[in-house]
Amino acid sequence: MKRIVVLTTGGTIAMRAHDQASGAIPSLAAADLLKGLPREVAETRIEEFSNLPSAHFTVEQIWNLSRRIAALVADDAVDGVVVTHGTDTLEESAYLCDLTVDSAKPVVFTGAMRTASEVGYDGFANLATALQVAESAAARGLGTLVVFNDEIHAARWVTKTHTTALDTFQSPGAGPIGRVDYDGVEITRQPLAREYIPADRLEPNVFLLKLAVGMTAELLEHLVVSGARGIVLETLGGGRVPPWWLATIERAIKNGIPMVISSRVGAGRTVDRYGYSGAHRDLVRLGCWFAHGLNGQKARIKLMAAIGAGEAARYF
């Protein structure tokens, strides 16, 4: 039987509401999460990293989490790691591990959408299936995975798509890479070769701006003069901005601030298609970098890690 470490960080999977009026709060200890699991799932050791809602995590904390995971998978006595995590920022922590943990051993993130005091609590089921994936030989070498609602997703593409639904984690434009069913773990396709960034730290002063119709560039101008070390723009469509943003984007790049272009759409790459002012080719001309299909929050994680590696341009 494989030896799996369950690393708990908090989130809904570890919450219950003591009464309707007060709302759910972190309540379950790390050991409580194993009580509802079949004993034969895996040989598990549990370790509590934190017990926080994922909305409370800082950049320093997610970096420390990735370093703890890296240390665990470097241990010959550990065959894989399952991380229980709040769903609000799970995709960012998982993608950070995908980028910065260099190991073929399975690293699997999971959580819950319902608290332990709600009917249909999904925490035990998600944890059980995540453990199955972590102990499966088929999961080796796939990078960091997210297992939710019996589906297996690559950390690079998965995102939270619904505020309350149990199947909230989807991979738009890519789909799951496998699933867990009665016969065990089925991997239906292999992700492309994953990217590794040997970061020594994360740069915290990287910001994400989302564009909307008619927005002025005032917020971008503020970031340029206030010490931003990197900026990700979730642009319109396939990589377009209002023409009145171009001067500020150019000033940011001339000041040495990397500008990474993502799309607010949610799926698909930014593409060179139009010739009007503010289109993709203008952003290329100014020296912007491109997220190549990553959503804004993941492009930010990648830029933070790339700057932390000391050679950011190499990774875009």
CSV table of C-alpha atoms in Angstrom, one decimal:
chain,number,residue,atom,x,y,z
A,1,MET,CA,0.0,0.0,0.0
A,2,LYS,CA,1.3,3.4,-1.0
A,3,ARG,CA,2.4,5.9,1.7
A,4,ILE,CA,0.5,9.2,1.3
A,5,VAL,CA,0.7,12.3,3.4
A,6,VAL,CA,-2.5,14.3,3.8
A,7,LEU,CA,-1.6,17.9,4.2
A,8,THR,CA,-4.5,20.0,5.5
A,9,THR,CA,-4.8,23.7,5.1
A,10,GLY,CA,-8.4,24.5,6.1
A,11,GLY,CA,-11.2,25.6,3.9
A,12,THR,CA,-14.8,24.4,3.6
A,13,ILE,CA,-13.8,20.8,3.9
A,14,ALA,CA,-12.8,21.5,7.5
A,15,MET,CA,-15.8,23.8,8.4
A,16,ARG,CA,-19.1,23.4,10.1
A,17,ALA,CA,-21.8,25.8,11.3
A,18,HIS,CA,-22.7,25.5,14.9
A,19,ASP,CA,-25.9,27.4,14.3
A,20,GLN,CA,-27.5,28.9,11.2
A,21,ALA,CA,-27.1,32.5,12.3
A,22,SER,CA,-23.3,32.4,12.9
A,23,GLY,CA,-22.3,30.7,9.7
A,24,ALA,CA,-19.6,28.1,9.0
A,25,ILE,CA,-16.2,28.4,10.5
A,26,PRO,CA,-13.0,26.2,10.7
A,27,SER,CA,-13.9,23.5,13.1
A,28,LEU,CA,-12.6,20.1,12.1
A,29,ALA,CA,-9.1,19.1,13.2
A,30,ALA,CA,-6.9,17.4,10.6
A,31,ALA,CA,-7.5,13.9,12.1
A,32,ASP,CA,-11.2,14.4,11.8
A,33,LEU,CA,-11.0,14.3,8.0
A,34,LEU,CA,-9.7,10.7,8.0
A,35,LYS,CA,-12.5,9.3,10.2
A,36,GLY,CA,-15.0,9.0,7.4
A,37,LEU,CA,-12.6,7.2,5.0
A,38,PRO,CA,-12.4,3.5,4.3
A,39,ARG,CA,-9.2,2.2,5.9
A,40,GLU,CA,-8.0,0.4,2.8
A,41,VAL,CA,-7.8,3.6,0.7
A,42,ALA,CA,-4.1,4.2,1.5
A,43,GLU,CA,-1.5,4.2,4.3
A,44,THR,CA,-1.9,7.8,5.4
A,45,ARG,CA,-0.1,10.2,7.6
A,46,ILE,CA,-1.8,13.5,8.3
A,47,GLU,CA,-0.1,16.8,8.8
A,48,GLU,CA,-1.8,20.2,9.5
A,49,PHE,CA,-0.2,23.1,7.6
A,50,SER,CA,-3.0,25.5,8.6
A,51,ASN,CA,-6.7,25.8,9.3
A,52,LEU,CA,-7.7,28.8,7.3
A,53,PRO,CA,-10.3,29.9,4.7
A,54,SER,CA,-8.3,30.1,1.5
A,55,ALA,CA,-9.3,33.7,1.1
A,56,HIS,CA,-7.1,34.4,4.1
A,57,PHE,CA,-3.9,33.1,2.5
A,58,THR,CA,-1.0,35.4,1.8
A,59,VAL,CA,1.6,35.1,-0.9
A,60,GLU,CA,4.1,34.1,1.7
A,61,GLN,CA,1.8,31.3,3.0
A,62,ILE,CA,1.2,29.8,-0.4
A,63,TRP,CA,4.9,29.9,-1.1
A,64,ASN,CA,5.6,28.1,2.2
A,65,LEU,CA,2.9,25.6,1.4
A,66,SER,CA,4.6,24.8,-1.9
A,67,ARG,CA,7.9,24.4,-0.2
A,68,ARG,CA,6.5,22.0,2.4
A,69,ILE,CA,5.0,19.9,-0.5
A,70,ALA,CA,8.4,19.9,-2.2
A,71,ALA,CA,10.0,18.7,0.9
A,72,LEU,CA,7.5,15.9,1.4
A,73,VAL,CA,7.8,14.5,-2.1
A,74,ALA,CA,11.6,14.6,-1.8
A,75,ASP,CA,11.2,12.1,1.1
A,76,ASP,CA,11.8,8.5,0.0
A,77,ALA,CA,9.2,7.4,2.7
A,78,VAL,CA,6.5,9.4,0.9
A,79,ASP,CA,4.8,8.2,-2.3
A,80,GLY,CA,2.4,11.1,-2.8
A,81,VAL,CA,0.7,14.1,-1.2
A,82,VAL,CA,-2.9,15.0,-0.9
A,83,VAL,CA,-3.6,18.7,0.0
A,84,THR,CA,-7.0,19.7,1.4
A,85,HIS,CA,-7.6,23.3,0.6
A,86,GLY,CA,-10.3,25.9,0.4
A,87,THR,CA,-11.9,26.2,-3.0
A,88,ASP,CA,-11.7,30.0,-3.4
A,89,THR,CA,-7.9,30.0,-4.2
A,90,LEU,CA,-7.3,26.3,-4.6
A,91,GLU,CA,-6.5,26.7,-8.3
A,92,GLU,CA,-3.7,29.2,-7.6
A,93,SER,CA,-2.0,27.1,-4.9
A,94,ALA,CA,-2.3,24.0,-7.1
A,95,TYR,CA,-0.8,25.8,-10.1
A,96,LEU,CA,2.0,27.2,-8.0
A,97,CYS,CA,2.9,23.7,-7.0
A,98,ASP,CA,2.7,22.5,-10.6
A,99,LEU,CA,5.2,25.2,-11.5
A,100,THR,CA,7.6,24.9,-8.6
A,101,VAL,CA,7.6,21.3,-7.3
A,102,ASP,CA,9.9,19.2,-9.4
A,103,SER,CA,8.8,15.6,-8.8
A,104,ALA,CA,7.0,12.8,-10.6
A,105,LYS,CA,5.2,11.8,-7.4
A,106,PRO,CA,1.5,12.6,-7.4
A,107,VAL,CA,0.5,15.9,-5.7
A,108,VAL,CA,-3.3,16.1,-5.5
A,109,PHE,CA,-5.4,19.0,-4.3
A,110,THR,CA,-9.0,18.6,-3.2
A,111,GLY,CA,-11.6,20.2,-0.9
A,112,ALA,CA,-15.3,20.6,-0.5
A,113,MET,CA,-18.2,22.8,-1.5
A,114,ARG,CA,-20.4,21.9,1.4
A,115,THR,CA,-19.5,22.1,5.1
A,116,ALA,CA,-19.5,19.1,7.4
A,117,SER,CA,-22.8,20.4,8.9
A,118,GLU,CA,-24.7,20.4,5.6
A,119,VAL,CA,-26.6,17.5,4.0
A,120,GLY,CA,-24.5,16.1,1.2
A,121,TYR,CA,-21.2,17.1,2.6
A,122,ASP,CA,-18.7,16.2,-0.2
A,123,GLY,CA,-15.5,16.4,1.8
A,124,PHE,CA,-15.1,12.7,2.6
A,125,ALA,CA,-15.9,11.6,-0.9
A,126,ASN,CA,-13.5,14.1,-2.5
A,127,LEU,CA,-10.7,13.2,0.0
A,128,ALA,CA,-11.2,9.5,-0.6
A,129,THR,CA,-11.0,9.9,-4.4
A,130,ALA,CA,-8.0,12.2,-4.1
A,131,LEU,CA,-6.2,9.5,-2.1
A,132,GLN,CA,-7.0,6.9,-4.7
A,133,VAL,CA,-5.4,9.1,-7.3
A,134,ALA,CA,-2.4,9.9,-5.2
A,135,GLU,CA,-1.7,6.2,-4.7
A,136,SER,CA,-2.2,5.3,-8.4
A,137,ALA,CA,0.8,4.6,-10.6
A,138,ALA,CA,-1.2,6.2,-13.4
A,139,ALA,CA,-1.0,9.6,-11.7
A,140,ARG,CA,2.8,9.7,-11.7
A,141,GLY,CA,4.5,12.3,-13.9
A,142,LEU,CA,1.2,14.3,-14.6
A,143,GLY,CA,2.1,17.3,-12.5
A,144,THR,CA,-0.1,18.7,-9.8
A,145,LEU,CA,-3.7,17.5,-10.1
A,146,VAL,CA,-7.1,18.7,-8.7
A,147,VAL,CA,-9.6,15.9,-7.9
A,148,PHE,CA,-13.2,17.0,-7.3
A,149,ASN,CA,-16.5,15.3,-7.8
A,150,ASP,CA,-14.8,12.2,-9.2
A,151,GLU,CA,-13.0,14.1,-11.9
A,152,ILE,CA,-9.3,14.6,-12.3
A,153,HIS,CA,-8.0,17.9,-13.7
A,154,ALA,CA,-4.6,19.3,-14.5
A,155,ALA,CA,-3.7,22.2,-12.3
A,156,ARG,CA,-2.7,24.3,-15.3
A,157,TRP,CA,-6.2,24.4,-16.7
A,158,VAL,CA,-8.6,23.9,-13.9
A,159,THR,CA,-10.7,26.7,-12.5
A,160,LYS,CA,-13.6,27.3,-10.1
A,161,THR,CA,-16.6,28.0,-12.3
A,162,HIS,CA,-19.6,28.2,-9.9
A,163,THR,CA,-20.0,29.6,-6.4
A,164,THR,CA,-21.9,26.7,-4.9
A,165,ALA,CA,-22.1,23.7,-7.3
A,166,LEU,CA,-20.4,20.5,-6.4
A,167,ASP,CA,-18.9,20.2,-9.9
A,168,THR,CA,-17.5,23.7,-9.7
A,169,PHE,CA,-14.0,22.7,-10.9
A,170,GLN,CA,-13.8,22.5,-14.6
A,171,SER,CA,-11.1,22.9,-17.2
A,172,PRO,CA,-12.6,25.2,-19.9
A,173,GLY,CA,-11.4,24.3,-23.4
A,174,ALA,CA,-9.4,21.3,-22.1
A,175,GLY,CA,-11.7,19.1,-20.0
A,176,PRO,CA,-10.7,16.7,-17.3
A,177,ILE,CA,-7.8,14.3,-17.9
A,178,GLY,CA,-9.5,11.4,-16.1
A,179,ARG,CA,-11.9,10.3,-13.5
A,180,VAL,CA,-12.3,8.0,-10.5
A,181,ASP,CA,-15.0,5.4,-10.7
A,182,TYR,CA,-15.9,1.9,-9.3
A,183,ASP,CA,-13.0,0.3,-11.2
A,184,GLY,CA,-10.4,2.8,-9.9
A,185,VAL,CA,-8.5,5.6,-11.5
A,186,GLU,CA,-8.8,6.2,-15.2
A,187,ILE,CA,-6.5,8.6,-17.0
A,188,THR,CA,-7.9,9.3,-20.4
A,189,ARG,CA,-5.3,11.7,-21.7
A,190,GLN,CA,-1.8,13.0,-20.7
A,191,PRO,CA,-1.2,16.7,-20.2
A,192,LEU,CA,1.4,18.3,-22.3
A,193,ALA,CA,4.9,18.4,-20.8
A,194,ARG,CA,4.7,20.6,-17.7
A,195,GLU,CA,6.7,23.7,-17.1
A,196,TYR,CA,9.1,24.0,-14.1
A,197,ILE,CA,10.2,27.3,-12.7
A,198,PRO,CA,13.1,27.0,-10.2
A,199,ALA,CA,11.9,30.0,-8.1
A,200,ASP,CA,13.7,31.0,-4.8
A,201,ARG,CA,10.7,33.1,-3.8
A,202,LEU,CA,7.5,34.7,-5.0
A,203,GLU,CA,7.4,38.3,-5.9
A,204,PRO,CA,4.3,39.6,-4.0
A,205,ASN,CA,4.0,43.0,-5.8
A,206,VAL,CA,2.3,41.6,-8.9
A,207,PHE,CA,-1.1,42.8,-9.7
A,208,LEU,CA,-4.1,41.6,-11.7
A,209,LEU,CA,-6.4,44.1,-13.5
A,210,LYS,CA,-9.6,43.1,-15.4
A,211,LEU,CA,-10.7,45.3,-18.2
A,212,ALA,CA,-14.3,46.3,-18.9
A,213,VAL,CA,-16.0,48.5,-21.4
A,214,GLY,CA,-15.0,52.1,-21.2
A,215,MET,CA,-12.6,51.8,-18.3
A,216,THR,CA,-10.0,54.5,-17.9
A,217,ALA,CA,-6.3,53.5,-17.3
A,218,GLU,CA,-6.3,55.3,-14.0
A,219,LEU,CA,-5.7,52.1,-11.9
A,220,LEU,CA,-2.9,51.0,-14.2
A,221,GLU,CA,-1.3,54.4,-14.0
A,222,HIS,CA,-1.4,54.1,-10.2
A,223,LEU,CA,0.3,50.7,-10.2
A,224,VAL,CA,3.0,52.0,-12.5
A,225,VAL,CA,4.0,54.8,-10.1
A,226,SER,CA,3.4,52.9,-6.8
A,227,GLY,CA,6.0,50.1,-7.0
A,228,ALA,CA,4.4,47.3,-8.9
A,229,ARG,CA,6.9,44.7,-10.0
A,230,GLY,CA,4.6,43.1,-12.5
A,231,ILE,CA,1.1,43.5,-13.9
A,232,VAL,CA,-1.3,41.0,-15.5
A,233,LEU,CA,-4.1,42.4,-17.7
A,234,GLU,CA,-7.2,40.4,-18.3
A,235,THR,CA,-8.0,42.0,-21.6
A,236,LEU,CA,-11.0,42.0,-23.8
A,237,GLY,CA,-11.7,39.1,-26.2
A,238,GLY,CA,-8.6,37.6,-27.6
A,239,GLY,CA,-6.2,40.2,-26.3
A,240,ARG,CA,-7.5,43.7,-27.0
A,241,VAL,CA,-7.5,46.9,-24.9
A,242,PRO,CA,-9.1,50.4,-25.3
A,243,PRO,CA,-6.7,52.6,-27.3
A,244,TRP,CA,-6.3,55.0,-24.5
A,245,TRP,CA,-4.6,52.3,-22.4
A,246,LEU,CA,-1.7,52.0,-24.8
A,247,ALA,CA,0.4,54.9,-23.6
A,248,THR,CA,0.3,53.7,-20.0
A,249,ILE,CA,1.1,50.2,-21.0
A,250,GLU,CA,4.1,51.5,-22.9
A,251,ARG,CA,5.2,53.6,-19.9
A,252,ALA,CA,5.0,50.6,-17.6
A,253,ILE,CA,7.2,48.5,-19.9
A,254,LYS,CA,9.7,51.3,-20.3
A,255,ASN,CA,9.9,51.5,-16.5
A,256,GLY,CA,10.8,47.8,-16.4
A,257,ILE,CA,7.4,46.5,-15.3
A,258,PRO,CA,6.5,43.2,-17.1
A,259,MET,CA,3.0,43.4,-18.6
A,260,VAL,CA,1.4,40.0,-19.1
A,261,ILE,CA,-1.7,39.7,-21.3
A,262,SER,CA,-4.4,37.3,-20.5
A,263,SER,CA,-8.1,37.3,-21.5
A,264,ARG,CA,-11.2,37.9,-19.4
A,265,VAL,CA,-13.1,35.4,-21.5
A,266,GLY,CA,-12.2,32.2,-19.5
A,267,ALA,CA,-11.1,29.9,-22.3
A,268,GLY,CA,-8.9,30.3,-25.4
A,269,ARG,CA,-5.6,32.0,-26.3
A,270,THR,CA,-5.0,35.6,-27.1
A,271,VAL,CA,-4.6,35.9,-30.9
A,272,ASP,CA,-3.4,38.4,-33.5
A,273,ARG,CA,-6.5,38.9,-35.6
A,274,TYR,CA,-7.4,42.6,-35.9
A,275,GLY,CA,-5.6,45.7,-37.1
A,276,TYR,CA,-7.3,48.5,-35.2
A,277,SER,CA,-5.7,50.5,-32.4
A,278,GLY,CA,-5.5,48.5,-29.2
A,279,ALA,CA,-5.5,45.1,-30.8
A,280,HIS,CA,-3.2,42.2,-30.1
A,281,ARG,CA,-0.5,43.4,-32.5
A,282,ASP,CA,-0.2,46.7,-30.7
A,283,LEU,CA,0.5,44.9,-27.4
A,284,VAL,CA,3.2,42.8,-29.2
A,285,ARG,CA,4.7,45.9,-30.6
A,286,LEU,CA,4.9,47.5,-27.1
A,287,GLY,CA,6.7,44.5,-25.7
A,288,CYS,CA,4.0,42.8,-23.7
A,289,TRP,CA,4.3,39.1,-22.7
A,290,PHE,CA,1.4,36.7,-23.2
A,291,ALA,CA,-0.2,34.1,-20.9
A,292,HIS,CA,-0.8,31.5,-23.6
A,293,GLY,CA,-4.2,30.4,-22.4
A,294,LEU,CA,-3.7,30.9,-18.7
A,295,ASN,CA,-6.5,32.8,-16.9
A,296,GLY,CA,-5.5,36.0,-15.1
A,297,GLN,CA,-5.1,34.6,-11.6
A,298,LYS,CA,-2.8,31.8,-12.9
A,299,ALA,CA,-0.8,34.2,-15.1
A,300,ARG,CA,-0.2,36.2,-11.9
A,301,ILE,CA,1.1,33.2,-10.1
A,302,LYS,CA,3.4,32.3,-13.0
A,303,LEU,CA,4.7,35.9,-13.2
A,304,MET,CA,5.4,36.0,-9.4
A,305,ALA,CA,7.3,32.7,-9.7
A,306,ALA,CA,9.2,33.8,-12.8
A,307,ILE,CA,10.3,37.0,-11.2
A,308,GLY,CA,11.3,35.0,-8.1
A,309,ALA,CA,13.5,32.8,-10.4
A,310,GLY,CA,15.4,35.9,-11.5
A,311,GLU,CA,14.8,35.6,-15.3
A,312,ALA,CA,11.1,36.3,-15.8
A,313,ALA,CA,11.3,36.8,-19.6
A,314,ARG,CA,12.5,33.2,-20.1
A,315,TYR,CA,9.1,31.8,-19.0
A,316,PHE,CA,6.8,33.9,-21.3
